[in-house]
Each structure stands twice: as C-alpha cells, then as structure tokens.
Tab-separated table of C-alpha atoms in Angstrom:
chain	number	residue	atom	x	y	z
A	1	MET	CA	72.960	3.411	13.440
A	2	SER	CA	73.534	1.451	16.824
A	3	ASN	CA	76.194	-1.492	17.521
A	4	VAL	CA	74.995	-4.768	17.624
A	5	PRO	CA	77.552	-7.286	18.239
A	6	GLY	CA	77.604	-10.487	15.649
A	7	GLU	CA	78.480	-12.855	18.760
A	8	LEU	CA	75.886	-12.286	20.923
A	9	LYS	CA	72.397	-13.201	21.076
A	10	TYR	CA	68.891	-10.298	21.743
A	11	THR	CA	65.541	-10.373	22.735
A	12	ARG	CA	62.885	-8.431	21.224
A	13	SER	CA	62.552	-6.081	24.283
A	14	HIS	CA	66.087	-5.348	23.919
A	15	GLU	CA	68.166	-7.048	25.902
A	16	TRP	CA	70.835	-8.699	25.113
A	17	VAL	CA	72.331	-12.032	26.123
A	18	ARG	CA	76.240	-13.827	25.797
A	19	GLU	CA	76.364	-17.365	26.642
A	20	GLU	CA	79.160	-19.000	28.469
A	21	GLY	CA	78.924	-22.914	29.248
A	22	ASP	CA	75.222	-22.872	31.248
A	23	THR	CA	76.252	-19.181	32.492
A	24	VAL	CA	74.748	-16.397	30.686
A	25	THR	CA	74.950	-12.610	30.898
A	26	VAL	CA	72.382	-10.155	30.241
A	27	GLY	CA	72.313	-6.460	29.921
A	28	ILE	CA	70.180	-4.031	27.468
A	29	THR	CA	70.764	-3.211	23.381
A	30	ASP	CA	72.753	-0.035	22.525
A	31	HIS	CA	69.364	0.885	20.498
A	32	ALA	CA	67.858	0.445	23.984
A	33	GLN	CA	70.353	2.586	25.379
A	34	GLU	CA	70.474	5.002	23.164
A	35	GLU	CA	66.040	5.085	23.199
A	36	LEU	CA	66.047	5.795	27.296
A	37	GLY	CA	68.752	8.372	27.289
A	38	ASP	CA	70.497	9.160	30.710
A	39	VAL	CA	70.382	6.164	32.542
A	40	VAL	CA	69.884	7.319	36.298
A	41	PHE	CA	68.962	4.426	37.869
A	42	VAL	CA	69.185	0.370	37.871
A	43	GLU	CA	67.320	-1.750	40.354
A	44	LEU	CA	68.262	-5.622	39.902
A	45	PRO	CA	67.378	-8.676	41.931
A	46	GLN	CA	69.547	-10.660	44.258
A	47	VAL	CA	71.495	-13.569	43.687
A	48	GLY	CA	69.934	-16.569	44.050
A	49	ASP	CA	66.225	-15.054	43.075
A	50	SER	CA	65.067	-17.056	39.891
A	51	PHE	CA	62.959	-16.085	36.680
A	52	GLY	CA	60.910	-17.308	33.681
A	53	ALA	CA	61.780	-16.404	30.488
A	54	GLY	CA	59.966	-13.106	29.900
A	55	GLU	CA	59.639	-12.533	33.368
A	56	SER	CA	61.072	-9.138	34.784
A	57	PHE	CA	63.916	-9.168	36.456
A	58	GLY	CA	64.384	-5.710	36.998
A	59	VAL	CA	63.933	-1.790	36.101
A	60	VAL	CA	65.942	0.488	34.350
A	61	GLU	CA	64.853	4.381	34.878
A	62	SER	CA	66.340	7.441	32.581
A	63	VAL	CA	65.382	11.200	33.847
A	64	LYS	CA	62.069	10.688	32.127
A	65	ALA	CA	61.014	7.158	31.710
A	66	VAL	CA	60.682	3.763	33.927
A	67	SER	CA	61.519	0.425	32.025
A	68	ASP	CA	61.059	-3.065	33.008
A	69	LEU	CA	63.827	-5.323	31.881
A	70	TYR	CA	62.964	-8.759	31.145
A	71	ALA	CA	64.665	-12.186	31.303
A	72	PRO	CA	65.889	-13.684	28.011
A	73	VAL	CA	66.130	-17.128	29.287
A	74	GLY	CA	64.741	-18.609	32.461
A	75	GLY	CA	67.601	-19.234	35.717
A	76	GLU	CA	69.018	-18.273	38.552
A	77	VAL	CA	70.877	-15.036	39.421
A	78	VAL	CA	74.384	-16.174	39.916
A	79	GLU	CA	75.653	-12.405	39.697
A	80	VAL	CA	74.533	-8.602	39.875
A	81	ASN	CA	76.494	-5.919	38.500
A	82	GLU	CA	76.693	-4.247	41.754
A	83	ALA	CA	78.993	-0.961	39.655
A	84	LEU	CA	75.222	-0.153	38.313
A	85	ASN	CA	74.450	0.961	41.722
A	86	GLU	CA	76.716	3.838	42.058
A	87	ARG	CA	77.545	4.159	38.280
A	88	PRO	CA	74.263	4.057	36.016
A	89	GLU	CA	75.431	5.629	33.575
A	90	LEU	CA	77.952	2.482	32.403
A	91	VAL	CA	74.603	1.350	30.545
A	92	ASN	CA	74.950	4.697	28.371
A	93	GLU	CA	78.694	4.660	28.473
A	94	ASP	CA	79.537	0.071	27.535
A	95	PRO	CA	76.244	-1.563	27.149
A	96	TYR	CA	77.827	-4.577	25.979
A	97	GLY	CA	80.736	-4.499	28.584
A	98	GLU	CA	80.768	-2.674	31.873
A	99	GLY	CA	77.163	-1.919	31.734
A	100	TRP	CA	76.232	-5.957	31.808
A	101	MET	CA	73.117	-6.096	34.394
A	102	ILE	CA	73.024	-9.681	35.432
A	103	LYS	CA	74.451	-13.243	35.004
A	104	LEU	CA	71.939	-16.030	35.452
A	105	LYS	CA	72.432	-20.010	35.623
A	106	ALA	CA	69.964	-20.790	32.434
A	107	GLU	CA	67.689	-23.076	32.295
A	108	GLY	CA	66.673	-24.059	28.883
A	109	SER	CA	66.812	-21.529	26.181
A	110	GLY	CA	64.929	-18.934	25.344
A	111	ASP	CA	63.480	-17.784	21.997
A	112	LEU	CA	66.056	-15.449	21.189
A	113	LEU	CA	67.464	-13.313	18.122
A	114	SER	CA	70.424	-13.824	16.231
A	115	ALA	CA	72.455	-10.342	15.713
A	116	ALA	CA	70.927	-10.180	11.826
A	117	ASP	CA	67.358	-11.065	13.144
A	118	TYR	CA	67.791	-8.556	15.731
A	119	GLU	CA	68.739	-5.578	13.430
A	120	LYS	CA	66.060	-6.920	11.239
A	121	HIS	CA	63.692	-6.234	14.529
A	122	LEU	CA	65.141	-2.805	15.210
A	123	ALA	CA	64.208	-2.258	11.096
A	124	GLU	CA	60.921	-2.960	11.220
A	125	GLU	CA	60.565	-1.156	14.797
A	126	ALA	CA	61.493	1.675	12.843
A	127	GLU	CA	59.427	1.972	10.312
B	1	MET	CA	48.027	14.975	12.161
B	2	LEU	CA	50.364	16.215	14.623
B	3	ARG	CA	50.882	19.876	14.976
B	4	ARG	CA	54.350	21.362	14.610
B	5	THR	CA	55.934	24.896	15.656
B	6	PRO	CA	57.550	26.964	13.273
B	7	LEU	CA	61.569	25.941	14.522
B	8	TYR	CA	60.565	22.133	13.681
B	9	GLU	CA	63.230	22.080	10.371
B	10	GLU	CA	65.548	23.297	13.189
B	11	HIS	CA	64.656	20.790	15.429
B	12	LYS	CA	65.156	18.063	12.718
B	13	ALA	CA	68.561	19.648	11.755
B	14	LEU	CA	69.691	19.014	15.417
B	15	GLY	CA	69.191	15.281	15.356
B	16	ALA	CA	66.241	15.731	18.213
B	17	ARG	CA	64.046	13.542	19.207
B	18	LEU	CA	60.604	14.248	18.875
B	19	VAL	CA	57.501	13.297	20.925
B	20	ASP	CA	53.847	14.196	21.171
B	21	PHE	CA	53.485	16.771	23.412
B	22	ALA	CA	50.005	18.050	23.918
B	23	GLY	CA	49.196	17.755	20.064
B	24	TYR	CA	52.704	19.187	18.676
B	25	GLU	CA	55.555	17.121	17.510
B	26	MET	CA	58.321	18.300	20.370
B	27	PRO	CA	61.736	17.947	21.044
B	28	VAL	CA	62.288	16.049	24.365
B	29	GLN	CA	65.901	15.670	24.083
B	30	TYR	CA	68.723	17.128	21.589
B	31	THR	CA	72.035	15.253	23.077
B	32	GLY	CA	70.486	14.481	26.513
B	33	VAL	CA	68.465	15.655	29.284
B	34	LYS	CA	71.382	15.566	31.802
B	35	ALA	CA	73.771	17.644	29.312
B	36	GLU	CA	70.846	20.151	28.532
B	37	HIS	CA	69.872	20.583	32.419
B	38	GLN	CA	73.509	21.091	32.920
B	39	ALA	CA	74.391	24.152	30.209
B	40	VAL	CA	71.175	25.880	31.623
B	41	ARG	CA	72.440	26.005	34.955
B	42	THR	CA	75.559	26.523	34.311
B	43	ALA	CA	75.747	28.765	31.199
B	44	ALA	CA	72.874	29.197	28.692
B	45	GLY	CA	70.126	26.726	26.606
B	46	ILE	CA	67.293	27.642	24.423
B	47	PHE	CA	64.159	26.508	24.440
B	48	ASP	CA	60.784	26.066	21.879
B	49	VAL	CA	58.050	26.645	23.468
B	50	SER	CA	55.582	27.907	20.652
B	51	HIS	CA	53.230	25.688	21.875
B	52	MET	CA	52.531	27.581	24.477
B	53	GLY	CA	49.056	29.503	23.780
B	54	GLU	CA	48.587	33.422	23.311
B	55	VAL	CA	45.465	34.785	24.185
B	56	PHE	CA	45.067	38.210	24.046
B	57	PHE	CA	42.386	40.257	26.370
B	58	ARG	CA	41.232	43.942	24.745
B	59	GLY	CA	38.458	46.619	25.054
B	60	PRO	CA	37.015	48.583	27.200
B	61	ASP	CA	36.371	45.592	29.804
B	62	ALA	CA	39.667	44.004	29.071
B	63	GLU	CA	40.926	44.448	32.713
B	64	ALA	CA	37.378	43.539	34.345
B	65	ALA	CA	37.597	40.283	32.107
B	66	VAL	CA	41.009	39.204	33.399
B	67	GLN	CA	40.417	40.262	36.780
B	68	ARG	CA	37.175	37.791	36.662
B	69	LEU	CA	39.272	34.684	35.387
B	70	VAL	CA	42.551	35.005	37.638
B	71	THR	CA	43.326	34.577	40.871
B	72	ARG	CA	46.118	37.403	41.204
B	73	ASP	CA	45.102	41.218	41.486
B	74	VAL	CA	46.216	42.049	38.090
B	75	SER	CA	45.665	45.811	38.468
B	76	ARG	CA	48.431	46.165	40.649
B	77	LEU	CA	50.569	45.097	37.225
B	78	GLU	CA	51.972	47.729	36.021
B	79	ALA	CA	52.056	48.201	32.059
B	80	GLY	CA	55.363	46.180	30.689
B	81	GLN	CA	54.730	44.043	33.964
B	82	ALA	CA	53.632	40.106	34.421
B	83	GLY	CA	52.212	37.949	36.811
B	84	TYR	CA	51.697	34.395	37.503
B	85	ALA	CA	48.330	33.490	38.146
B	86	ALA	CA	45.819	30.548	38.689
B	87	VAL	CA	42.533	29.907	36.469
B	88	CYS	CA	39.681	28.387	38.619
B	89	TYR	CA	36.378	26.572	38.333
B	90	LYS	CA	33.750	27.847	40.873
B	91	SER	CA	34.798	24.701	42.562
B	92	GLY	CA	38.015	25.653	43.277
B	93	GLY	CA	39.826	23.454	41.452
B	94	THR	CA	42.162	24.765	38.867
B	95	VAL	CA	41.069	25.201	35.055
B	96	ASP	CA	44.840	26.260	33.808
B	97	ASP	CA	47.888	27.726	35.718
B	98	VAL	CA	49.159	30.979	33.351
B	99	LEU	CA	50.929	34.347	33.230
B	100	VAL	CA	49.350	37.341	32.884
B	101	TYR	CA	51.327	40.505	30.690
B	102	ARG	CA	49.602	44.156	31.444
B	103	ARG	CA	50.447	45.692	27.682
B	104	PRO	CA	49.266	48.974	26.660
B	105	ASP	CA	46.576	47.830	24.699
B	106	GLY	CA	45.088	45.090	26.587
B	107	TYR	CA	46.255	41.857	28.636
B	108	LEU	CA	48.336	38.604	27.282
B	109	VAL	CA	47.266	35.480	29.205
B	110	VAL	CA	49.939	32.711	28.224
B	111	VAL	CA	48.660	29.264	28.777
B	112	ASN	CA	49.338	26.037	28.416
B	113	ALA	CA	49.532	23.938	25.327
B	114	ALA	CA	47.012	21.079	26.263
B	115	ASN	CA	44.598	23.217	27.955
B	116	ARG	CA	44.367	26.238	25.440
B	117	GLU	CA	40.844	25.565	23.842
B	118	LYS	CA	39.519	24.534	27.062
B	119	ASP	CA	40.936	27.724	28.616
B	120	VAL	CA	39.385	29.886	25.834
B	121	GLU	CA	36.056	28.451	26.339
B	122	HIS	CA	36.374	29.488	29.933
B	123	PHE	CA	36.982	32.494	29.264
B	124	ARG	CA	34.439	33.424	27.275
B	125	GLU	CA	32.069	31.772	28.705
B	126	HIS	CA	32.621	33.761	32.432
B	127	THR	CA	32.656	36.782	30.633
B	128	THR	CA	29.528	37.192	28.206
B	129	ASP	CA	27.992	40.106	29.888
B	130	LEU	CA	31.237	42.291	29.358
B	131	ASP	CA	32.628	44.350	26.219
B	132	VAL	CA	36.069	42.964	25.757
B	133	GLU	CA	37.558	40.596	22.537
B	134	ILE	CA	39.206	37.368	23.874
B	135	SER	CA	41.418	36.303	20.536
B	136	ASP	CA	43.474	33.217	20.627
B	137	GLU	CA	46.339	34.363	18.869
B	138	SER	CA	48.753	30.923	19.533
B	139	ASP	CA	49.535	30.488	15.904
B	140	GLU	CA	50.264	33.771	15.438
B	141	TRP	CA	53.511	33.341	18.051
B	142	ALA	CA	56.575	31.686	18.256
B	143	LEU	CA	58.041	31.563	21.789
B	144	ILE	CA	61.699	30.670	22.427
B	145	ALA	CA	63.028	30.859	26.135
B	146	LEU	CA	66.562	31.611	26.573
B	147	GLN	CA	67.367	30.341	30.357
B	148	GLY	CA	70.932	30.479	32.313
B	149	PRO	CA	73.428	32.378	34.170
B	150	LYS	CA	74.588	33.553	30.580
B	151	SER	CA	71.568	34.481	28.988
B	152	ALA	CA	71.809	38.188	29.333
B	153	GLU	CA	75.058	38.588	28.355
B	154	ILE	CA	74.117	35.910	25.189
B	155	LEU	CA	71.033	38.327	24.454
B	156	GLN	CA	72.434	41.995	24.379
B	157	ARG	CA	74.124	41.151	21.631
B	158	PHE	CA	71.137	40.967	19.865
B	159	THR	CA	69.088	43.620	21.260
B	160	SER	CA	69.465	46.928	21.778
B	161	ALA	CA	67.014	47.002	24.602
B	162	ASP	CA	68.619	47.992	28.325
B	163	LEU	CA	68.411	44.108	29.328
B	164	SER	CA	70.377	45.159	32.849
B	165	GLY	CA	67.564	47.456	33.208
B	166	LEU	CA	64.967	45.039	32.433
B	167	ARG	CA	64.159	43.326	36.386
B	168	TYR	CA	62.589	39.849	36.853
B	169	TYR	CA	58.763	39.309	35.176
B	170	ARG	CA	59.053	42.869	33.104
B	171	PHE	CA	58.612	42.744	29.910
B	172	VAL	CA	59.353	45.270	26.468
B	173	GLU	CA	58.599	45.363	23.060
B	174	GLY	CA	61.596	46.125	21.134
B	175	GLU	CA	63.640	44.048	18.349
B	176	VAL	CA	65.934	40.986	18.329
B	177	ASP	CA	68.782	40.840	15.439
B	178	GLY	CA	66.370	43.835	13.991
B	179	LEU	CA	63.330	41.788	13.960
B	180	SER	CA	60.191	42.915	15.896
B	181	ALA	CA	59.965	40.888	19.291
B	182	THR	CA	59.078	40.974	23.212
B	183	ILE	CA	61.710	40.640	25.295
B	184	SER	CA	60.221	39.160	29.107
B	185	ARG	CA	62.368	38.900	31.922
B	186	THR	CA	60.707	35.280	32.571
B	187	GLY	CA	61.243	31.336	32.481
B	188	TYR	CA	60.421	28.126	33.991
B	189	THR	CA	64.088	26.741	35.533
B	190	GLY	CA	64.985	28.393	38.341
B	191	GLU	CA	67.465	30.559	36.661
B	192	ASP	CA	67.851	34.396	35.129
B	193	GLY	CA	66.677	34.136	31.136
B	194	PHE	CA	64.392	35.491	28.976
B	195	GLU	CA	61.439	34.350	26.822
B	196	ILE	CA	61.200	35.976	23.291
B	197	PHE	CA	58.097	36.375	21.651
B	198	ALA	CA	58.726	36.397	18.300
B	199	ARG	CA	56.627	36.328	14.681
B	200	PRO	CA	56.980	32.658	13.371
B	201	GLU	CA	58.711	33.623	10.194
B	202	ASP	CA	61.119	35.144	12.090
B	203	ALA	CA	61.584	32.263	14.782
B	204	PRO	CA	64.394	29.757	12.713
B	205	VAL	CA	66.561	32.985	12.209
B	206	LEU	CA	66.360	34.006	15.815
B	207	TRP	CA	66.849	30.396	16.788
B	208	ARG	CA	70.140	29.796	14.925
B	209	ARG	CA	71.754	33.036	16.325
B	210	LEU	CA	71.099	31.943	19.883
B	211	LEU	CA	72.702	28.633	19.213
B	212	ASP	CA	75.453	29.973	17.325
B	213	ALA	CA	76.562	32.610	20.580
B	214	GLY	CA	76.508	29.317	22.284
B	215	ALA	CA	73.295	28.707	23.562
B	216	THR	CA	72.662	24.730	24.059
B	217	PRO	CA	69.154	23.498	22.453
B	218	ALA	CA	67.801	22.210	25.071
B	219	GLY	CA	64.254	19.970	25.493
B	220	LEU	CA	60.987	19.123	27.399
B	221	GLY	CA	62.654	16.719	29.302
B	222	ALA	CA	65.445	19.141	30.385
B	223	ARG	CA	62.688	21.590	30.936
B	224	ASP	CA	60.998	19.371	33.459
B	225	THR	CA	64.045	18.141	35.586
B	226	LEU	CA	64.388	22.275	35.705
B	227	ARG	CA	61.433	23.336	36.596
B	228	LEU	CA	61.097	20.433	39.076
B	229	GLU	CA	64.302	21.633	40.827
B	230	ALA	CA	63.346	24.652	40.871
B	231	GLY	CA	59.672	23.670	42.458
B	232	MET	CA	57.825	24.949	39.983
B	233	CYS	CA	53.719	23.192	39.583
B	234	LEU	CA	53.070	21.954	36.078
B	235	TYR	CA	49.592	21.454	35.505
B	236	GLY	CA	48.486	17.798	35.014
B	237	ASN	CA	50.917	16.778	37.888
B	238	GLU	CA	50.580	19.346	40.379
B	239	LEU	CA	47.411	21.388	39.145
B	240	ASP	CA	44.172	20.365	37.982
B	241	GLU	CA	40.466	20.196	38.016
B	242	ASP	CA	40.152	18.536	41.721
B	243	THR	CA	43.368	20.146	42.882
B	244	SER	CA	43.097	24.283	44.182
B	245	PRO	CA	45.938	26.301	44.011
B	246	LEU	CA	45.951	26.895	47.524
B	247	GLU	CA	46.346	23.025	47.798
B	248	ALA	CA	49.029	22.934	45.217
B	249	GLY	CA	51.216	25.547	47.093
B	250	ILE	CA	51.089	28.829	45.072
B	251	SER	CA	49.148	30.935	47.199
B	252	PHE	CA	51.476	33.561	46.165
B	253	ALA	CA	49.099	33.969	43.402
B	254	VAL	CA	46.258	33.973	45.092
B	255	HIS	CA	44.589	37.027	45.880
B	256	LEU	CA	41.525	36.028	48.218
B	257	ASN	CA	40.797	39.677	49.264
B	258	LYS	CA	40.668	40.964	45.481
B	259	THR	CA	37.303	42.899	44.624
B	260	PRO	CA	35.429	42.281	42.801
B	261	GLU	CA	35.606	38.433	42.920
B	262	PHE	CA	37.387	35.842	40.431
B	263	VAL	CA	35.696	32.643	39.499
B	264	GLY	CA	36.023	30.198	42.372
B	265	GLN	CA	37.418	33.101	44.665
B	266	ALA	CA	34.609	32.100	46.982
B	267	ALA	CA	35.136	28.138	46.996
B	268	LEU	CA	39.095	29.192	48.173
B	269	ARG	CA	38.231	31.429	50.897
B	270	ARG	CA	36.196	28.569	52.373
B	271	GLN	CA	38.955	26.429	51.721
B	272	LYS	CA	41.275	28.427	54.173
B	273	GLU	CA	38.968	29.297	56.691
B	274	GLU	CA	38.137	25.463	57.180
B	275	GLY	CA	41.648	24.082	56.748
B	276	LEU	CA	42.794	22.768	53.627
B	277	ASN	CA	42.389	18.927	52.899
B	278	ARG	CA	46.032	18.395	51.281
B	279	LYS	CA	49.468	20.699	50.770
B	280	LEU	CA	52.175	20.031	48.479
B	281	ALA	CA	55.530	18.671	49.938
B	282	GLY	CA	59.009	18.361	48.522
B	283	PHE	CA	60.867	14.998	49.543
B	284	GLU	CA	63.670	13.470	48.730
B	285	VAL	CA	63.871	9.801	48.654
B	286	VAL	CA	66.577	8.461	51.420
B	287	GLY	CA	66.592	5.212	50.101
B	288	ARG	CA	67.376	3.502	47.036
B	289	GLY	CA	64.824	4.459	43.437
B	290	ILE	CA	63.004	7.115	42.041
B	291	ALA	CA	59.297	8.345	43.016
B	292	ARG	CA	57.569	9.230	40.056
B	293	HIS	CA	53.991	10.655	39.001
B	294	GLY	CA	51.333	8.791	40.236
B	295	TYR	CA	53.174	6.745	43.248
B	296	PRO	CA	51.392	6.401	46.508
B	297	VAL	CA	52.799	8.041	49.884
B	298	VAL	CA	52.159	6.320	53.017
B	299	ALA	CA	52.456	7.703	56.553
B	300	GLY	CA	52.096	5.868	60.011
B	301	GLY	CA	50.777	3.261	58.067
B	302	ARG	CA	48.053	4.803	56.259
B	303	GLU	CA	47.584	6.172	52.978
B	304	ALA	CA	48.514	9.957	52.749
B	305	GLY	CA	48.278	11.170	49.421
B	306	VAL	CA	50.359	10.859	46.100
B	307	VAL	CA	53.469	11.676	44.483
B	308	THR	CA	52.802	14.486	41.780
B	309	SER	CA	56.215	14.859	40.001
B	310	GLY	CA	59.350	13.259	40.735
B	311	THR	CA	62.940	12.581	39.053
B	312	GLN	CA	66.388	11.948	39.664
B	313	SER	CA	67.534	15.864	39.998
B	314	PRO	CA	70.571	16.253	37.893
B	315	THR	CA	71.939	18.975	40.240
B	316	LEU	CA	71.788	17.521	42.982
B	317	ASN	CA	72.075	13.934	42.194
B	318	LYS	CA	69.247	12.680	44.060
B	319	ALA	CA	65.644	11.307	44.050
B	320	ILE	CA	63.476	14.315	44.543
B	321	GLY	CA	59.471	15.051	44.000
B	322	LEU	CA	56.507	16.588	44.815
B	323	ALA	CA	53.544	15.225	46.421
B	324	LEU	CA	50.204	16.270	47.473
B	325	VAL	CA	49.470	14.707	51.244
B	326	SER	CA	47.573	15.216	53.839
B	327	PRO	CA	48.129	18.040	56.350
B	328	ASP	CA	49.479	16.225	59.171
B	329	VAL	CA	52.110	14.793	57.299
B	330	GLU	CA	55.402	16.227	58.629
B	331	ASP	CA	59.040	15.456	58.659
B	332	THR	CA	58.888	12.256	56.590
B	333	PHE	CA	56.641	9.646	54.939
B	334	GLU	CA	57.097	7.025	52.713
B	335	VAL	CA	56.720	6.246	48.639
B	336	VAL	CA	55.805	3.208	47.415
B	337	ILE	CA	57.906	2.602	44.697
B	338	ARG	CA	56.702	-0.885	42.615
B	339	GLY	CA	55.157	-1.833	45.604
B	340	ARG	CA	57.944	-1.322	48.092
B	341	PRO	CA	58.174	1.498	50.704
B	342	ALA	CA	60.786	3.477	50.251
B	343	GLU	CA	61.488	6.180	53.285
B	344	ALA	CA	61.252	10.136	52.081
B	345	ARG	CA	62.319	13.183	53.673
B	346	VAL	CA	60.373	16.369	53.626
B	347	VAL	CA	62.658	19.255	52.056
B	348	PRO	CA	61.701	22.988	51.629
B	349	ILE	CA	60.631	23.913	48.039
B	350	PRO	CA	62.242	25.235	45.831
B	351	PHE	CA	65.225	22.562	46.006
B	352	TYR	CA	67.340	24.506	43.865
B	353	LYS	CA	67.858	28.417	44.629
B	354	ARG	CA	70.081	30.183	41.890
B	355	GLU	CA	72.982	32.134	43.550
B	356	ARG	CA	71.709	35.929	43.124
C-alpha cells in the first residue's frame, strides 16, 4: 500500500498539495511515482507562469512513459524545484519531500481530496 | 482475454507489473527498469520471451521456402547456425524481422509475437507451389533469454553442453538441468548471452534455477532500453510495412544478389539503385528533454523525418534515439519535443558496445 500522508490534499490525477497560507506546494504522490517507475526527466514551468486549476503545468517522464502534471489549484508559479533538473530520481526517493515540483500562489481553491478520499479513490482505481 | 506464458505464475510471485504486450500478459518490470538494465550490463538478467513465435519449415522444399521468404541467403547458414533477416512484401516494405535457425531437420523461424498470425499467412501464401510443411509451434515452446557478462558462467553450471565452444549466433540441442532444451548464443541486449528454448512444462523449473544462480529477472522495459542502446530494430518502431530493411539500416541482413530471389528483392534492388528516400540515424538530444517514438524531426527549418524510438539511456545517462530521416540530413537536426525544437546530434549506431 502506498504512503498517503494525512496532512496533505490530493487530486484524482495523483498530485499532492501542501497548503501554507496562500502558497501551495505541489508534487506527485507515492502511488504515482510507483506507477511511473524510474523517473528520468521532469519538465517544470518558469517562475511567473500562471495556470488554471486542472491545466497541465509540466511533464514527468519515466524510462518508458510520459505523463502530464496538472495544477491542483490555479495560480502563479513562485518557485520550482531546480534540484529535479539534475536529480529527477528524487521524485521516486522522496515524493512528498525533496521530490516536490512547484510552489503556486493560489488563486481560489481547487477541487481537492482529503487523504481519506484519495485513499478511497486509489482503492476504486485498483478495482 | 489476454494470453499467458508458461512463466506467468513466476512473474506474479516475483511481484512483476504485468501489461498487455502483443496480446500477452507480460512483465514490464519487477523492481525497476534502471536496476534491471544495469543487472544485464554488469552481471546477468533473465527475460521471459515465450511470447515470441516459433514457426517450423520441414519437408523437401523447406530451404527453398525460407529462401523465398527472407532477405538473408540462408543456404550460407550451417546446421546449428542462426541468422537475422527481414521478411518483405513485394513492395519492399517489411512484414517482420526474424531469426532463422538452420536445424538438421529443417528451419526454425522465430517471429515477433504481434506478427505471428500475419507472418504465417504470408509464409503460406507465397509457398503454395512448394513441398513444405509450415507449422506454427509457438505454443509448444517457452523461451527464456539469459543475458549479460555472467550468463555463460551461470548457464554452464546447469548444462553439459560446452558453452565456451558455442560461438555467437550458433545453437546446440542439449539439456539444461537435465531438461531437454535448445541453447542459442543470441540475444537482444548487446551483451553476451543465450536464448533457451524449452518445453512449457519445464520452463518454471529452469527459470527458478537461473534465478537461484544469481540472474536478475528483467522485464520488457529493460529489454527495450537495452536493445535501443545496442542499436537493434524493433518491429513497429524502426520497421513496418511502409519501411524497407534498407531504410531501417539492416542491409547486413539483406542479400540483394540472392538466387532464386526473395519476395521484395526486386523492389529493394530498385531502392538501392535509385537511392533511398530515408535512412536510419542514431542521435543524442543535446539540450534538455527526451525524444520519443513519433516525435517529428526538423532540419534546416523543414520537416525531415520522425523519431522511431527514444529513451533516456540508463548506461550513458543521455537521451538517445533512432530516427528515420531524409538522406541529406547530416550531423545535426532538431527533434520537436511537445512543440519545442530540441537540438540533436547524430551519433554512430550502436550507442553502446560491450567490451570483448
């Protein structure tokens, strides 16, 4: 069973969100990194770019597959995790920590799931 | 309903991630593509490739039939020798790429799983005037590939066959762990290694023996990155019905002066005389990004081809790929990655060559 920290919020497309005031940190879940396998490339936006909720803000690639990353909430990018340029494997090793992807200055709130609801969503997907 | 190989239960027990591949439920990875890839490059890995098709040609005209169907001159193969070849349409497009094994009792042609039915139909259609029995015995064989520098050392523990005397692209009928098997020094990884044809009921025992002896189970994910580093073609990527073996860079497997002629020979000769419209190029992405199958190639501001295979090379730690490009493309071109051109540098194929 993959790790789903209780203090975070989630999307159905397997991003996680950590809310700190009006800034949110975004990454992909433990389940997502497991499904992808070895992450070899992460393409992130630039600071200052803006995205609507549900819009693709980047791409994560494993050896085999290319997957879009979706903004859980709308907002402006205030920081990106530059470490992933050199070490994309951080997404596998520490998806909720060093493998974070972007920080957004949130505008409004997206349609986010609680940890319990995300676990339910994972169980449904597995069926 | 997906088909399963005789090793399906082994894959489940090892916790493999299973995917639909050519109608079979196959392991794409066990622990991770990079680790499995590395195990094959540095030690030994085992792959279940039982989905591959085995088509036997027997009877007085077996050789004439195979000669007509494949691009290689198989009369030059000795009994116990295998050769890589293409099967072509009259147009010169490719039906499949295959390994032809010359056996004492005829020929074995090993075909891609996805092409099996199509191939057998093509084989029969073009040999109706010959006295040959073409028999699809794919379900009667399991096929295990043991690949990597430690392969010979591992396999020798289980067989009385003298592996040190078995040269590349040679095979021998023998036994492994007392179970009858054909041992072939072939593979799809760019490493030394063997492909072992065994009875389906014997396959799980052989698989476990090789695992216990230290081979790492490896899935289709690693198989693809390994073959791409080794510059080997994959049907459906580099080769298809609209691409000739000459365009895809496997002219070493095409004998254009063969008599009598193979299906497609006239078309291929004409291609060669008139000059090819496309060629296969190996490349590295210079900037950031990974080129993937289907991404466009641009040179001098004009569309110049398409990426046929691309990945992040675990051995070289670079984004590498193969592309079918127009023949005037030289040292550099651009690959369009999600709408943005990235510079690519043409490099020799293979990308990786083992030390001998």
